[in-house]
PDB file of C-alpha atoms in Angstrom:
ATOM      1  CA  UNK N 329       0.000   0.000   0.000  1.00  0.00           C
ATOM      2  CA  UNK N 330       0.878   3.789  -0.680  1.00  0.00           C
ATOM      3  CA  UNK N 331       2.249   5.566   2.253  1.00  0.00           C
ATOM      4  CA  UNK N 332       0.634   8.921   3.394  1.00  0.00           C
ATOM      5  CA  UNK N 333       3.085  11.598   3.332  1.00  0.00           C
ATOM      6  CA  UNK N 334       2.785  15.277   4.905  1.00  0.00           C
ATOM      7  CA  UNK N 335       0.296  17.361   3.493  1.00  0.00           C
ATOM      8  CA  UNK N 336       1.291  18.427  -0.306  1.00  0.00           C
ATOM      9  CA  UNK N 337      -0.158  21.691  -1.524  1.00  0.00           C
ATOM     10  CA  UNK N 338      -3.388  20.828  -3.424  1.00  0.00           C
ATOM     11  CA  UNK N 339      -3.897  22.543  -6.893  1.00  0.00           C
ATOM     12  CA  UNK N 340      -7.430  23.901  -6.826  1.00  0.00           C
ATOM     13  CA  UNK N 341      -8.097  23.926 -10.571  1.00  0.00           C
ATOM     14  CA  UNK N 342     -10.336  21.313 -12.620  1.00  0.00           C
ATOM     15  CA  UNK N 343      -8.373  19.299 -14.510  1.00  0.00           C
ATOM     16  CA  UNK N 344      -4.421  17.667 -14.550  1.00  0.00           C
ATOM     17  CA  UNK N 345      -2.324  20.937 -14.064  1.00  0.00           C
ATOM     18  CA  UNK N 346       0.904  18.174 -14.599  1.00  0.00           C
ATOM     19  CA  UNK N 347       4.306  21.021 -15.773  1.00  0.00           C
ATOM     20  CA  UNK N 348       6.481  19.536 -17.786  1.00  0.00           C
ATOM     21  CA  UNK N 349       8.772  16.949 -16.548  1.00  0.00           C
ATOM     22  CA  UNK N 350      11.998  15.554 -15.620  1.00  0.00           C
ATOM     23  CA  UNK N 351      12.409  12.840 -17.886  1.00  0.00           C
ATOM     24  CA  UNK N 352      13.126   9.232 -15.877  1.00  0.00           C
ATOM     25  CA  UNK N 353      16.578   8.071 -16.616  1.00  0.00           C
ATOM     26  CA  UNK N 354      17.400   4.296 -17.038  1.00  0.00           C
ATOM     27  CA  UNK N 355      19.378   2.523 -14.269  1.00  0.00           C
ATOM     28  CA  UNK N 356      22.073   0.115 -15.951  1.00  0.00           C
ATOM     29  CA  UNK N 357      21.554  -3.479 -15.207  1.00  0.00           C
ATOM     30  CA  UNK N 358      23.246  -5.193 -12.588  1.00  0.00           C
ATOM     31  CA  UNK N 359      22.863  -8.402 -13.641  1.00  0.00           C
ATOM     32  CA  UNK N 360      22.830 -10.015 -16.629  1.00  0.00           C
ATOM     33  CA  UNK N 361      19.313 -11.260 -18.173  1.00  0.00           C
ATOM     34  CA  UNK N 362      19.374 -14.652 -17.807  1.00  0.00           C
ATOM     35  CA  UNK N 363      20.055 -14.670 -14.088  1.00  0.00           C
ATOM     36  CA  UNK N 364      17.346 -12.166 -13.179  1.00  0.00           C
ATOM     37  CA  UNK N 365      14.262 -13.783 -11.364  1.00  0.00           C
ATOM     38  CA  UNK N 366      10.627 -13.882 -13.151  1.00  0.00           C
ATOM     39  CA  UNK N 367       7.919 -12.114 -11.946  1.00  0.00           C
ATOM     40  CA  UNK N 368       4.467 -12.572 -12.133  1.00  0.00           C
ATOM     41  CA  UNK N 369       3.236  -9.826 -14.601  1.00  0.00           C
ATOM     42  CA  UNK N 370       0.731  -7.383 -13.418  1.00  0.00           C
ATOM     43  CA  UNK N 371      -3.394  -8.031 -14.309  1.00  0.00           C
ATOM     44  CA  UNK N 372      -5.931  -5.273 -14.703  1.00  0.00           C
ATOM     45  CA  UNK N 373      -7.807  -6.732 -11.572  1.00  0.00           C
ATOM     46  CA  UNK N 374      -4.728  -6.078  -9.595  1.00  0.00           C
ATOM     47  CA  UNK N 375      -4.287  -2.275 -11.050  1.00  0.00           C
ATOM     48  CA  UNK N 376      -7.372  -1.604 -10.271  1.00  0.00           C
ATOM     49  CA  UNK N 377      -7.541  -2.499  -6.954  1.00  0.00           C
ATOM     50  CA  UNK N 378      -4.555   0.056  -6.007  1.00  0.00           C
ATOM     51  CA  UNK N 379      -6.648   2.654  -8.061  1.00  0.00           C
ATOM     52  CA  UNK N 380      -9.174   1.949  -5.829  1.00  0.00           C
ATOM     53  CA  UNK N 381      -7.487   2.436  -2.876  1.00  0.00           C
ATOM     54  CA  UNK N 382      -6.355   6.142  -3.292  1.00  0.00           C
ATOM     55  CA  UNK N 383     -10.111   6.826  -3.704  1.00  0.00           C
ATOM     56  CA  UNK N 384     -10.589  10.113  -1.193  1.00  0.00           C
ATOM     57  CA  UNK N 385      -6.434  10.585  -1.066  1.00  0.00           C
ATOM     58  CA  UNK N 386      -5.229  13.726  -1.247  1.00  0.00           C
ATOM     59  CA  UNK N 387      -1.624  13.173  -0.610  1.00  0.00           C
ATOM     60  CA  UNK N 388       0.528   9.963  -2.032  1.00  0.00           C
ATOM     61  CA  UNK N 389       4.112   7.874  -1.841  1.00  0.00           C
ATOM     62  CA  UNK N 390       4.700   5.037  -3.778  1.00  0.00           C
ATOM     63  CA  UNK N 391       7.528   2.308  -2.513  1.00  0.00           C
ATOM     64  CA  UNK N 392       9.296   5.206  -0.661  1.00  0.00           C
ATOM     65  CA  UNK N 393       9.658   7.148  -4.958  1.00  0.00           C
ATOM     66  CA  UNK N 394       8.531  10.971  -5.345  1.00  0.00           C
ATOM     67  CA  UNK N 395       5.604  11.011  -7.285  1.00  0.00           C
ATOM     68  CA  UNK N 396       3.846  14.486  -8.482  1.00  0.00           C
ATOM     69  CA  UNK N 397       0.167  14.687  -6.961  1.00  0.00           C
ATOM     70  CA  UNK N 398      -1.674  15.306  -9.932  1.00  0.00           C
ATOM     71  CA  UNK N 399      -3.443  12.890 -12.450  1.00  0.00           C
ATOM     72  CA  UNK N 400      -0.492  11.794 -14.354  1.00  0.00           C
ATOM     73  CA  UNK N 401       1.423  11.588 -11.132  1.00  0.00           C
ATOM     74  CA  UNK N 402      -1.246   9.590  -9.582  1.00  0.00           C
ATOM     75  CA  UNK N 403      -1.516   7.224 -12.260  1.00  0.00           C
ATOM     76  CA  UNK N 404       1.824   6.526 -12.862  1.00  0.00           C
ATOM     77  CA  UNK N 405       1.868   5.707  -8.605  1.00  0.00           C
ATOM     78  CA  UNK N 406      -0.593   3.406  -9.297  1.00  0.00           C
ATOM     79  CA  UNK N 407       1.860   1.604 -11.931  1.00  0.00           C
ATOM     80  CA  UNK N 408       4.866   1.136 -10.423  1.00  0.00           C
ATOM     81  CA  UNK N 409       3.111  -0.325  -7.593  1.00  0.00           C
ATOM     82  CA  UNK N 410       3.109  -3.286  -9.915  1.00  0.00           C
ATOM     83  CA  UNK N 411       6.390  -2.328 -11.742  1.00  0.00           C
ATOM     84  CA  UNK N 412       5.573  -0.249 -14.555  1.00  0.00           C
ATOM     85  CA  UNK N 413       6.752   3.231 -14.675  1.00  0.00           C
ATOM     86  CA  UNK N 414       4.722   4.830 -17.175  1.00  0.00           C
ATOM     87  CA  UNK N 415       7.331   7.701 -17.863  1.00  0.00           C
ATOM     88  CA  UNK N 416       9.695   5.575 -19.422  1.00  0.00           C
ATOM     89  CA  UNK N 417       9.783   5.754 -22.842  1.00  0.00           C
ATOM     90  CA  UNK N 418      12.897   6.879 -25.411  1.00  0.00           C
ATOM     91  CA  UNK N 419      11.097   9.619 -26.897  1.00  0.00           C
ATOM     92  CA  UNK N 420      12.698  13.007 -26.224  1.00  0.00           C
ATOM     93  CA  UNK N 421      10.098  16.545 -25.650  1.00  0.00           C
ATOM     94  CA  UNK N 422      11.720  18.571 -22.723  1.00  0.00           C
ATOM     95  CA  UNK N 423       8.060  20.153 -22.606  1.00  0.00           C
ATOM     96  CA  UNK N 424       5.783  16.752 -22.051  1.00  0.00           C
ATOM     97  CA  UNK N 425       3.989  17.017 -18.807  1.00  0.00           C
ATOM     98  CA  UNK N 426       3.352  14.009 -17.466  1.00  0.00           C
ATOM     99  CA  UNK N 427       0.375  13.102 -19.636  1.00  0.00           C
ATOM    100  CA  UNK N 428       2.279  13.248 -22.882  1.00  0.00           C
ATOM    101  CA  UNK N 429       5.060  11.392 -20.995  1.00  0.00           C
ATOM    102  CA  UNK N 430       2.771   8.383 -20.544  1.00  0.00           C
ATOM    103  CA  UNK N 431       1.075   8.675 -23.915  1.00  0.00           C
ATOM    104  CA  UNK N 432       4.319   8.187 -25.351  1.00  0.00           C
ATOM    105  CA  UNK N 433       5.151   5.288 -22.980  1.00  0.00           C
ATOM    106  CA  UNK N 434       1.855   3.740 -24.780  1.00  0.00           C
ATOM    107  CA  UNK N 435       2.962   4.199 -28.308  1.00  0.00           C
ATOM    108  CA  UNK N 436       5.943   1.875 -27.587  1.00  0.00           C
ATOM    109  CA  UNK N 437       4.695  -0.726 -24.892  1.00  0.00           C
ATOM    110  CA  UNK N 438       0.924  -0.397 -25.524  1.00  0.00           C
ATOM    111  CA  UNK N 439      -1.392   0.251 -27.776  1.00  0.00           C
ATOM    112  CA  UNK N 440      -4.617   2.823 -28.179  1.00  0.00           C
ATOM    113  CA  UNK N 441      -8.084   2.749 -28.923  1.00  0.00           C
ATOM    114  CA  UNK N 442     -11.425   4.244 -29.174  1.00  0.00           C
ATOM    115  CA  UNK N 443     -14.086   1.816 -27.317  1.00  0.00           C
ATOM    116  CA  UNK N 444     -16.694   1.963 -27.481  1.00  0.00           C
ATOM    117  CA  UNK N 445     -15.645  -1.756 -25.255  1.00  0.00           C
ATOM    118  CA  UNK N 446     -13.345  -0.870 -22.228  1.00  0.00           C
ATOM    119  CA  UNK N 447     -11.788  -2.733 -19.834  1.00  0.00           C
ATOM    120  CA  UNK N 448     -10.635  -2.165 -16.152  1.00  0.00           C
ATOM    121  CA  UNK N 449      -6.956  -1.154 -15.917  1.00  0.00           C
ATOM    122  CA  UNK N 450      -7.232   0.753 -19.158  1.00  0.00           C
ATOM    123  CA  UNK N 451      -6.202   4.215 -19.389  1.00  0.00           C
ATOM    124  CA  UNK N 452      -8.260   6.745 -20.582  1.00  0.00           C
ATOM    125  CA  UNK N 453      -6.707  10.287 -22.044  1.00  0.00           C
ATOM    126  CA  UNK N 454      -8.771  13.459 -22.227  1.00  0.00           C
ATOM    127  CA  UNK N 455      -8.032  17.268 -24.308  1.00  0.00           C
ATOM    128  CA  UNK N 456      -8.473  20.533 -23.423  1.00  0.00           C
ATOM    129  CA  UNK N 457      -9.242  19.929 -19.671  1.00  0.00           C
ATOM    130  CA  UNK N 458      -7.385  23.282 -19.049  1.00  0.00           C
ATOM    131  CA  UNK N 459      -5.155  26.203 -20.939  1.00  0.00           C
ATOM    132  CA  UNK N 460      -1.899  24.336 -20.844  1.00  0.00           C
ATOM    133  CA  UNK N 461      -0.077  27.081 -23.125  1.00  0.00           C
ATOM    134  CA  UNK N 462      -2.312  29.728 -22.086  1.00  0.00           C
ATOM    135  CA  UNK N 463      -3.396  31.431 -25.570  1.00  0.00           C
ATOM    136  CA  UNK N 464      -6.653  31.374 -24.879  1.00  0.00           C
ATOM    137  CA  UNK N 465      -7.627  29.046 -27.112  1.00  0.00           C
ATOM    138  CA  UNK N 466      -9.189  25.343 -27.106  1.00  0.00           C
ATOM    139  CA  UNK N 467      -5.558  23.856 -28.422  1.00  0.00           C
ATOM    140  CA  UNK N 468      -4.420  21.543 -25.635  1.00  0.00           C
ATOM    141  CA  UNK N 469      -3.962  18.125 -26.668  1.00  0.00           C
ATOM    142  CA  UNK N 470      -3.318  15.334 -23.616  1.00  0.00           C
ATOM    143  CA  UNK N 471      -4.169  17.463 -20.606  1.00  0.00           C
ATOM    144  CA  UNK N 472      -5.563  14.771 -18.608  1.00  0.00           C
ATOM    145  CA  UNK N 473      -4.920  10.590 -17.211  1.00  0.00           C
ATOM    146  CA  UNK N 474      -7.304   8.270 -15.470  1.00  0.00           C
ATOM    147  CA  UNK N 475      -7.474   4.761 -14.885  1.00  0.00           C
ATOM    148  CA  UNK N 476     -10.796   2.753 -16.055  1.00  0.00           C
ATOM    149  CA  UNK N 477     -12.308   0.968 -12.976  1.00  0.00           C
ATOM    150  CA  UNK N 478     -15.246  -0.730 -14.875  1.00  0.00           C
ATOM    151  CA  UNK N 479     -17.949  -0.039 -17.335  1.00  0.00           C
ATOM    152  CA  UNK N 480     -21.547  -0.348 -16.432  1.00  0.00           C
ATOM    153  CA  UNK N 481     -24.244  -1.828 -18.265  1.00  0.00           C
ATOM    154  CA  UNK N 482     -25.386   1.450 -19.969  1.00  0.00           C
ATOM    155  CA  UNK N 483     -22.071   2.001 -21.515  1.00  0.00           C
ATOM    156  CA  UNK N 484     -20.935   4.432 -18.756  1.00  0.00           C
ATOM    157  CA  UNK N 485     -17.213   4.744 -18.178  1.00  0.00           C
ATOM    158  CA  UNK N 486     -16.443   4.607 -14.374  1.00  0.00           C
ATOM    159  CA  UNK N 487     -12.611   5.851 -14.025  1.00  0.00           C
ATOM    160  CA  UNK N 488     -10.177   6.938 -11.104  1.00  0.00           C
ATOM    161  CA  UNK N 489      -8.480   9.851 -11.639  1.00  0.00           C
ATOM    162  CA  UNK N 490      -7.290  12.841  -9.242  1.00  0.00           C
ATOM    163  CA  UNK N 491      -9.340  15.983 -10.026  1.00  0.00           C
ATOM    164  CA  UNK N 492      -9.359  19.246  -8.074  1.00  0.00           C
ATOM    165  CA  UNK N 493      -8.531  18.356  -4.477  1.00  0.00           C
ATOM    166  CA  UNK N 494      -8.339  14.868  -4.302  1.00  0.00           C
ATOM    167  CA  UNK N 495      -8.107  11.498  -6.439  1.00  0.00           C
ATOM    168  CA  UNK N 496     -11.953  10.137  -7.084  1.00  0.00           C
ATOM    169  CA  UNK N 497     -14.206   8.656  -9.266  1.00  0.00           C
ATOM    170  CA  UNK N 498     -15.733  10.164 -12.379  1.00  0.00           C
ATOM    171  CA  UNK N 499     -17.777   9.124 -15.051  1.00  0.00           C
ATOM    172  CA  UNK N 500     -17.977   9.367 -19.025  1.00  0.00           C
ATOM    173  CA  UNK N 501     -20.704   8.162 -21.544  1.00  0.00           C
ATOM    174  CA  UNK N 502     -19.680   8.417 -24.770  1.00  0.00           C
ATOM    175  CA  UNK N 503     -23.046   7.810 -26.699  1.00  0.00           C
ATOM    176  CA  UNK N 504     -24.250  10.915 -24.820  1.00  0.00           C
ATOM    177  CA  UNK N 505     -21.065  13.146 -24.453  1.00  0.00           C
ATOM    178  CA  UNK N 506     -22.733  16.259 -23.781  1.00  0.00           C
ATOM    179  CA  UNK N 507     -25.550  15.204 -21.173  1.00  0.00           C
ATOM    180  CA  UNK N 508     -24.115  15.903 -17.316  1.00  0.00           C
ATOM    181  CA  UNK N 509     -27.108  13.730 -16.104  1.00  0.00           C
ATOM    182  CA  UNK N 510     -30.250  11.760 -16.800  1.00  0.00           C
ATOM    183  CA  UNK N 511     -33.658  13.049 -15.951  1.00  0.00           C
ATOM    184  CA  UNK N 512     -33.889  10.955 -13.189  1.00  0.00           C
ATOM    185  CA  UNK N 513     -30.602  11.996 -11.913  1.00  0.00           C
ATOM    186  CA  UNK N 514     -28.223   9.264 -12.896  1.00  0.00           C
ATOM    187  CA  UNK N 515     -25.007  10.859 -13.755  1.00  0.00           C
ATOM    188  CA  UNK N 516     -23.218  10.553 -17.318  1.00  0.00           C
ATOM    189  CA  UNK N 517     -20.041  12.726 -17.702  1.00  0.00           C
ATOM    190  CA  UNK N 518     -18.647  14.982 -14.809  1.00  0.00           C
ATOM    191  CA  UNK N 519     -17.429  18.158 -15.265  1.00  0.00           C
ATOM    192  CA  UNK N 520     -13.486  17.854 -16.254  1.00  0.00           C
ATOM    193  CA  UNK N 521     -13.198  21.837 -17.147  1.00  0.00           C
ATOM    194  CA  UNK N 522     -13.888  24.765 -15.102  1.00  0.00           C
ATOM    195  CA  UNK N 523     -15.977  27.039 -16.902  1.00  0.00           C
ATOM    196  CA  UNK N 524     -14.304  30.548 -17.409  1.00  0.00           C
ATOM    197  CA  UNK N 525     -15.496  33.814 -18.835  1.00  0.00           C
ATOM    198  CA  UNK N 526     -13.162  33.837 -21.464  1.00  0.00           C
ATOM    199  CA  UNK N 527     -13.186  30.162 -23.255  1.00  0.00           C
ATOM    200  CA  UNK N 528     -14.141  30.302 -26.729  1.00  0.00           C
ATOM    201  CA  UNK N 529     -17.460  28.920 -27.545  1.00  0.00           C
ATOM    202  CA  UNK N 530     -16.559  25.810 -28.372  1.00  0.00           C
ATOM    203  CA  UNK N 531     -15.302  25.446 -25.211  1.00  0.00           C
ATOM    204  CA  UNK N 532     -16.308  21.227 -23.367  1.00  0.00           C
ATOM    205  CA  UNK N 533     -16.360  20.650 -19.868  1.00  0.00           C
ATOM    206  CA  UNK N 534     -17.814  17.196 -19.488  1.00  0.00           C
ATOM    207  CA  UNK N 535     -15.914  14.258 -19.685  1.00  0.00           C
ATOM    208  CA  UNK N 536     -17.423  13.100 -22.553  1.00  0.00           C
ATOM    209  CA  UNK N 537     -16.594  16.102 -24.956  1.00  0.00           C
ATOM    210  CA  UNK N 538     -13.274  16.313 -23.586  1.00  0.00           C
ATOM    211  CA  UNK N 539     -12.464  12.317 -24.400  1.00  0.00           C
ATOM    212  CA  UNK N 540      -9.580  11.875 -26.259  1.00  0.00           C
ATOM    213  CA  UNK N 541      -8.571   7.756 -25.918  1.00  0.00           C
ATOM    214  CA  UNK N 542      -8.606   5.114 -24.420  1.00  0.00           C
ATOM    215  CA  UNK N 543      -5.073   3.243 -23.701  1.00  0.00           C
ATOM    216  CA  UNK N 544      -4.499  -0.254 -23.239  1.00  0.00           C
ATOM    217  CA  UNK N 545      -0.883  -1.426 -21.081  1.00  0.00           C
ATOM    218  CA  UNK N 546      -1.894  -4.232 -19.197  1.00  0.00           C
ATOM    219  CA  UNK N 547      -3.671  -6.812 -21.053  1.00  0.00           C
ATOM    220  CA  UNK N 548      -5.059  -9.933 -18.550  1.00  0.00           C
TER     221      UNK N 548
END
């Protein structure tokens, strides 16, 4: 389990607010590949029960490592639990926050897709959740992580993910993207995007409009 650490500053926007990044840099092995031990790879069932875990947590340590509290931060905690570090990839952009860091961990040791079929221990990527280059404009690809915890029956995404002031649950339907909730007050997207006075008008806020992909790294 994740050790609680003192009280880090919480960020009190909507969305990931993840800076760019140090990149991780590769330890050299210290001992040659055929004497290492095998380990049991991680499954989706046991992702997702760390995910869980951190539900309500608003500060995090993983195995003793400093790990950013924000949604990429989070999520990549939730990995190397099981011995994945999701910001290891060769590809070089001194300005990736951490969200671009794991998207590019995916393009070499995973692979992407669009659902509309999820599974738990996916990842899921949003857009736009915030002004990451703040022009003003609605040009702000990979701005947002979360995990996938399930999908219910009515297609409903349920995902972790650490929003505002603390890591929680959130949903997405992607056959309604732009419906907050059902007339009998069943919720479909959450909010992922504060509303401001000056976003252009076609500005999203719900998960569901700000959707980008789904991610798959674990695959049993």
């Amino acid at each position: 389990m994740f050790l609680i650490m003192a009280t880090i500053a919480i960020v009190t926007l909507v969305g990931c607010t993840t800076p760019p990044v140090e990149r991780p840099r590769a330890s050299p092995p210290t001992e040659r590949p055929c004497c290492r031990s095998v380990e049991r790879a991680p499954s989706r069932s046991a992702i997702v029960r760390t995910a869980a875990k951190l539900v309500g947590a608003k500060t995090i340590e993983s195995n003793g490592r400093r790990v950013a509290y924000d949604c990429a931060g989070v999520t990549r905690a939730v990995f190397l639990k099981h011995g994945i570090d999701l910001y290891g990839s060769s590809a070089n952009d001194p300005e990736a926050n951490g969200v671009r860091l794991i998207h590019a961990h995916i393009r070499q040791q995973g692979t992407f897709h669009q659902g509309p079929v999820v599974h738990p221990g996916d990842l899921v990527f949003f857009d736009n959740t915030w002004d990451f280059n703040g022009d003003g404009k609605v040009n702000d690809p990979l701005t947002h992580i979360g995990i996938v915890e399930r999908q219910k029956p009515d297609g409903t995404v349920i995902f972790i993910s650490r929003v505002a002031g603390a890591v929680e649950r959130y949903h997405m339907n992607l056959a309604l993207p732009h419906v907050h909730k059902t007339a009998d007050g069943r919720i479909l997207n959450d909010y992922l995007r504060r509303k401001a006075v000056i976003d252009p008008a076609n500005t999203g806020y719900l998960t569901g409009e700000l959707f980008a992909q789904f991610a798959t790294r674990v695959r049993h």
